[in-house]
Amino acid sequence: DYTAAVRECKNVTERGALLRAWSVFDNAAGIYCQRSDYESAIKLMIDALAVGDDFYAGAYVRLIDLYLLTKRADEARDIAERMIKKRPDDPVAHMKAAECAVSAMDYKTAAREYDVLAVKFRLYENLFDEAACLIELGEYEKADATLERHPAHEYSEQYMYYKAYLAYKHRRYGEAIEYAERAYNLDPEYMPALYLLIDLESLVQE
């Protein structure tokens, strides 16, 4: 009886017991999601945060994901901002903020959050996400500079793909094909590079 269990968890105050109580909220929310009852799952996660929001990231993450799933981007961003305030040293908080910003097509904010992930937490793969946001903003030179900051870019198919895309945007088609081929050779299953390569080869043959 998860309803009764959740009701009891709301009265828990001891930290160790709270950590165990979160699984009750999570499991109950999971059951609601399986039934596509997202409103009940959202209410549960709001209740979970009301019990204690200073040390458990899961409630934030699930609530953000539920708001995004139900097309409530503003609510998702509000929770992401709240998560960052409570957990500024948690990379997940910045990742969720970036995801929310991308969902709202706020690429400037998303680029900033991806940069935090790369600089503060040394999660360098996020430089590619930052570059993608800068490309969406039409800031191609900044995007190129961001790509070059990756410490192992010569081994990355994403680096090669974005270099190819930037060359394509500047109509340097030979250079674009070269980078796209290098991306494909690094990972033949990386579909963005393959699709770009096909488009470029069709373009130069016309």
C-alpha positions as a Markdown table, in Angstrom:
| # | Residue | x | y | z |
|---|---|---|---|---|
| 1 | Asp | 0.0 | 0.0 | 0.0 |
| 2 | Tyr | 2.1 | 2.8 | -1.3 |
| 3 | Thr | -0.4 | 5.5 | -0.4 |
| 4 | Ala | -0.2 | 4.6 | 3.3 |
| 5 | Ala | 3.6 | 4.2 | 3.0 |
| 6 | Val | 4.0 | 7.7 | 1.5 |
| 7 | Arg | 1.7 | 9.1 | 4.2 |
| 8 | Glu | 4.0 | 7.7 | 6.9 |
| 9 | Cys | 7.2 | 8.9 | 5.1 |
| 10 | Lys | 5.9 | 12.5 | 5.3 |
| 11 | Asn | 6.3 | 12.2 | 9.1 |
| 12 | Val | 9.9 | 11.0 | 9.0 |
| 13 | Thr | 12.6 | 13.5 | 10.2 |
| 14 | Glu | 15.7 | 11.4 | 11.0 |
| 15 | Arg | 18.2 | 11.6 | 8.1 |
| 16 | Gly | 19.0 | 8.0 | 7.8 |
| 17 | Ala | 15.3 | 7.0 | 7.7 |
| 18 | Leu | 14.7 | 9.7 | 5.1 |
| 19 | Leu | 17.2 | 8.1 | 2.8 |
| 20 | Arg | 15.2 | 4.9 | 3.0 |
| 21 | Ala | 11.9 | 6.8 | 2.6 |
| 22 | Trp | 12.9 | 8.2 | -0.8 |
| 23 | Ser | 12.7 | 4.7 | -2.3 |
| 24 | Val | 9.0 | 4.7 | -1.3 |
| 25 | Phe | 8.3 | 7.9 | -3.1 |
| 26 | Asp | 10.4 | 6.7 | -6.1 |
| 27 | Asn | 8.6 | 3.4 | -6.4 |
| 28 | Ala | 5.2 | 4.9 | -6.0 |
| 29 | Ala | 6.0 | 7.5 | -8.7 |
| 30 | Gly | 7.3 | 4.8 | -10.9 |
| 31 | Ile | 4.0 | 2.9 | -10.6 |
| 32 | Tyr | 2.0 | 6.0 | -11.5 |
| 33 | Cys | 4.2 | 6.6 | -14.5 |
| 34 | Gln | 3.7 | 3.0 | -15.7 |
| 35 | Arg | 0.0 | 3.8 | -15.6 |
| 36 | Ser | 0.6 | 7.1 | -17.4 |
| 37 | Asp | -0.8 | 8.9 | -14.4 |
| 38 | Tyr | 1.8 | 11.6 | -14.6 |
| 39 | Glu | -0.1 | 14.2 | -12.5 |
| 40 | Ser | -0.1 | 11.8 | -9.5 |
| 41 | Ala | 3.6 | 11.2 | -10.0 |
| 42 | Ile | 4.3 | 14.9 | -10.1 |
| 43 | Lys | 2.3 | 15.4 | -6.9 |
| 44 | Leu | 4.3 | 12.7 | -5.2 |
| 45 | Met | 7.6 | 14.3 | -6.2 |
| 46 | Ile | 6.5 | 17.7 | -5.0 |
| 47 | Asp | 5.6 | 16.0 | -1.7 |
| 48 | Ala | 9.0 | 14.3 | -1.6 |
| 49 | Leu | 10.7 | 17.7 | -2.0 |
| 50 | Ala | 8.5 | 19.1 | 0.7 |
| 51 | Val | 9.8 | 16.4 | 3.1 |
| 52 | Gly | 13.4 | 17.5 | 2.5 |
| 53 | Asp | 15.1 | 19.0 | -0.6 |
| 54 | Asp | 18.6 | 19.5 | 0.6 |
| 55 | Phe | 20.3 | 16.2 | -0.1 |
| 56 | Tyr | 18.3 | 14.0 | -2.4 |
| 57 | Ala | 18.8 | 14.7 | -6.2 |
| 58 | Gly | 16.4 | 12.0 | -7.4 |
| 59 | Ala | 13.2 | 13.9 | -6.6 |
| 60 | Tyr | 14.4 | 16.9 | -8.5 |
| 61 | Val | 15.5 | 14.9 | -11.5 |
| 62 | Arg | 12.3 | 12.9 | -11.7 |
| 63 | Leu | 10.1 | 16.0 | -11.3 |
| 64 | Ile | 12.1 | 17.8 | -14.0 |
| 65 | Asp | 11.7 | 14.9 | -16.3 |
| 66 | Leu | 8.0 | 14.6 | -15.6 |
| 67 | Tyr | 7.4 | 18.3 | -16.3 |
| 68 | Leu | 9.4 | 18.0 | -19.6 |
| 69 | Leu | 7.4 | 14.9 | -20.5 |
| 70 | Thr | 4.1 | 16.8 | -19.9 |
| 71 | Lys | 5.3 | 19.8 | -21.9 |
| 72 | Arg | 5.6 | 22.1 | -18.9 |
| 73 | Ala | 9.0 | 23.7 | -19.7 |
| 74 | Asp | 8.6 | 26.6 | -17.3 |
| 75 | Glu | 7.9 | 24.4 | -14.3 |
| 76 | Ala | 10.8 | 22.2 | -15.3 |
| 77 | Arg | 13.2 | 25.2 | -15.4 |
| 78 | Asp | 11.9 | 26.4 | -12.1 |
| 79 | Ile | 12.8 | 23.1 | -10.4 |
| 80 | Ala | 16.1 | 23.0 | -12.2 |
| 81 | Glu | 17.0 | 26.4 | -10.9 |
| 82 | Arg | 15.9 | 25.4 | -7.4 |
| 83 | Met | 18.1 | 22.3 | -7.7 |
| 84 | Ile | 21.2 | 24.4 | -8.6 |
| 85 | Lys | 20.6 | 26.7 | -5.6 |
| 86 | Lys | 20.3 | 23.7 | -3.3 |
| 87 | Arg | 23.1 | 21.6 | -4.9 |
| 88 | Pro | 25.5 | 24.0 | -6.7 |
| 89 | Asp | 28.3 | 21.4 | -6.7 |
| 90 | Asp | 26.2 | 18.7 | -8.2 |
| 91 | Pro | 26.9 | 18.3 | -11.9 |
| 92 | Val | 23.5 | 16.7 | -12.4 |
| 93 | Ala | 21.8 | 20.0 | -11.4 |
| 94 | His | 23.6 | 21.8 | -14.2 |
| 95 | Met | 22.9 | 19.0 | -16.6 |
| 96 | Lys | 19.2 | 19.2 | -16.0 |
| 97 | Ala | 19.3 | 23.0 | -16.2 |
| 98 | Ala | 20.9 | 22.6 | -19.6 |
| 99 | Glu | 18.4 | 20.1 | -20.8 |
| 100 | Cys | 15.5 | 22.4 | -19.7 |
| 101 | Ala | 17.1 | 25.3 | -21.5 |
| 102 | Val | 17.5 | 23.3 | -24.7 |
| 103 | Ser | 13.9 | 22.1 | -24.5 |
| 104 | Ala | 12.9 | 25.8 | -24.3 |
| 105 | Met | 15.3 | 26.7 | -27.2 |
| 106 | Asp | 17.2 | 29.0 | -24.8 |
| 107 | Tyr | 20.5 | 28.0 | -26.3 |
| 108 | Lys | 22.4 | 30.8 | -24.6 |
| 109 | Thr | 21.6 | 29.5 | -21.1 |
| 110 | Ala | 22.2 | 26.0 | -22.2 |
| 111 | Ala | 25.6 | 26.8 | -23.5 |
| 112 | Arg | 26.5 | 28.5 | -20.2 |
| 113 | Glu | 25.4 | 25.4 | -18.2 |
| 114 | Tyr | 27.4 | 23.1 | -20.5 |
| 115 | Asp | 30.4 | 25.3 | -20.1 |
| 116 | Val | 30.1 | 25.0 | -16.3 |
| 117 | Leu | 30.0 | 21.2 | -16.7 |
| 118 | Ala | 33.2 | 21.3 | -18.8 |
| 119 | Val | 35.1 | 23.8 | -16.7 |
| 120 | Lys | 34.0 | 23.2 | -13.1 |
| 121 | Phe | 33.5 | 19.5 | -13.3 |
| 122 | Arg | 35.9 | 18.6 | -16.1 |
| 123 | Leu | 33.1 | 16.8 | -18.0 |
| 124 | Tyr | 34.6 | 17.7 | -21.3 |
| 125 | Glu | 32.1 | 15.9 | -23.5 |
| 126 | Asn | 29.7 | 18.7 | -22.7 |
| 127 | Leu | 31.9 | 21.0 | -24.8 |
| 128 | Phe | 30.3 | 19.3 | -27.8 |
| 129 | Asp | 26.8 | 20.2 | -26.5 |
| 130 | Glu | 28.0 | 23.7 | -25.8 |
| 131 | Ala | 29.3 | 24.0 | -29.4 |
| 132 | Ala | 25.9 | 22.7 | -30.7 |
| 133 | Cys | 24.1 | 25.4 | -28.8 |
| 134 | Leu | 26.5 | 28.1 | -30.1 |
| 135 | Ile | 25.8 | 26.8 | -33.6 |
| 136 | Glu | 22.1 | 27.2 | -33.1 |
| 137 | Leu | 22.8 | 30.8 | -32.1 |
| 138 | Gly | 24.8 | 31.3 | -35.2 |
| 139 | Glu | 28.0 | 31.9 | -33.2 |
| 140 | Tyr | 30.2 | 29.8 | -35.4 |
| 141 | Glu | 33.6 | 31.2 | -34.3 |
| 142 | Lys | 32.8 | 30.6 | -30.7 |
| 143 | Ala | 31.5 | 27.1 | -31.5 |
| 144 | Asp | 34.8 | 26.3 | -33.3 |
| 145 | Ala | 36.8 | 27.7 | -30.3 |
| 146 | Thr | 34.8 | 25.6 | -27.9 |
| 147 | Leu | 35.5 | 22.4 | -30.0 |
| 148 | Glu | 39.2 | 23.1 | -29.8 |
| 149 | Arg | 39.1 | 23.1 | -26.0 |
| 150 | His | 38.3 | 19.4 | -25.8 |
| 151 | Pro | 41.5 | 17.7 | -24.6 |
| 152 | Ala | 41.2 | 14.7 | -26.8 |
| 153 | His | 39.3 | 16.0 | -29.8 |
| 154 | Glu | 41.5 | 14.2 | -32.3 |
| 155 | Tyr | 39.9 | 10.9 | -31.1 |
| 156 | Ser | 36.3 | 12.1 | -31.1 |
| 157 | Glu | 33.8 | 11.5 | -33.8 |
| 158 | Gln | 31.6 | 14.3 | -32.4 |
| 159 | Tyr | 34.5 | 16.8 | -32.8 |
| 160 | Met | 35.0 | 15.7 | -36.4 |
| 161 | Tyr | 31.2 | 15.9 | -37.0 |
| 162 | Tyr | 30.9 | 19.5 | -35.7 |
| 163 | Lys | 34.0 | 20.6 | -37.6 |
| 164 | Ala | 32.4 | 19.2 | -40.7 |
| 165 | Tyr | 29.2 | 21.0 | -40.0 |
| 166 | Leu | 30.9 | 24.3 | -39.4 |
| 167 | Ala | 32.8 | 23.9 | -42.6 |
| 168 | Tyr | 29.5 | 23.1 | -44.4 |
| 169 | Lys | 27.9 | 26.3 | -42.9 |
| 170 | His | 30.9 | 28.3 | -44.4 |
| 171 | Arg | 30.5 | 26.5 | -47.7 |
| 172 | Arg | 33.9 | 24.9 | -47.5 |
| 173 | Tyr | 32.5 | 21.6 | -48.8 |
| 174 | Gly | 35.8 | 19.8 | -49.4 |
| 175 | Glu | 36.9 | 20.4 | -45.9 |
| 176 | Ala | 33.5 | 19.4 | -44.6 |
| 177 | Ile | 33.6 | 16.1 | -46.4 |
| 178 | Glu | 37.1 | 15.4 | -45.0 |
| 179 | Tyr | 36.0 | 16.0 | -41.5 |
| 180 | Ala | 32.8 | 14.0 | -42.0 |
| 181 | Glu | 34.8 | 11.1 | -43.4 |
| 182 | Arg | 37.1 | 11.2 | -40.3 |
| 183 | Ala | 34.1 | 11.2 | -38.0 |
| 184 | Tyr | 32.6 | 8.2 | -39.9 |
| 185 | Asn | 35.9 | 6.3 | -39.8 |
| 186 | Leu | 36.2 | 6.9 | -36.0 |
| 187 | Asp | 32.6 | 5.5 | -35.5 |
| 188 | Pro | 30.7 | 4.1 | -38.5 |
| 189 | Glu | 27.6 | 3.9 | -36.3 |
| 190 | Tyr | 27.6 | 7.6 | -35.5 |
| 191 | Met | 24.6 | 8.5 | -37.6 |
| 192 | Pro | 24.9 | 12.3 | -37.7 |
| 193 | Ala | 28.2 | 12.0 | -39.4 |
| 194 | Leu | 26.9 | 9.5 | -41.9 |
| 195 | Tyr | 23.9 | 11.6 | -42.8 |
| 196 | Leu | 26.0 | 14.7 | -43.2 |
| 197 | Leu | 28.5 | 12.9 | -45.4 |
| 198 | Ile | 25.7 | 11.6 | -47.6 |
| 199 | Asp | 24.2 | 15.1 | -47.9 |
| 200 | Leu | 27.6 | 16.6 | -48.7 |
| 201 | Glu | 28.5 | 14.1 | -51.3 |
| 202 | Ser | 25.1 | 14.7 | -53.0 |
| 203 | Leu | 25.7 | 18.4 | -52.8 |
| 204 | Val | 29.1 | 18.4 | -54.5 |
| 205 | Gln | 27.8 | 16.0 | -57.2 |
| 206 | Glu | 25.0 | 18.4 | -58.3 |
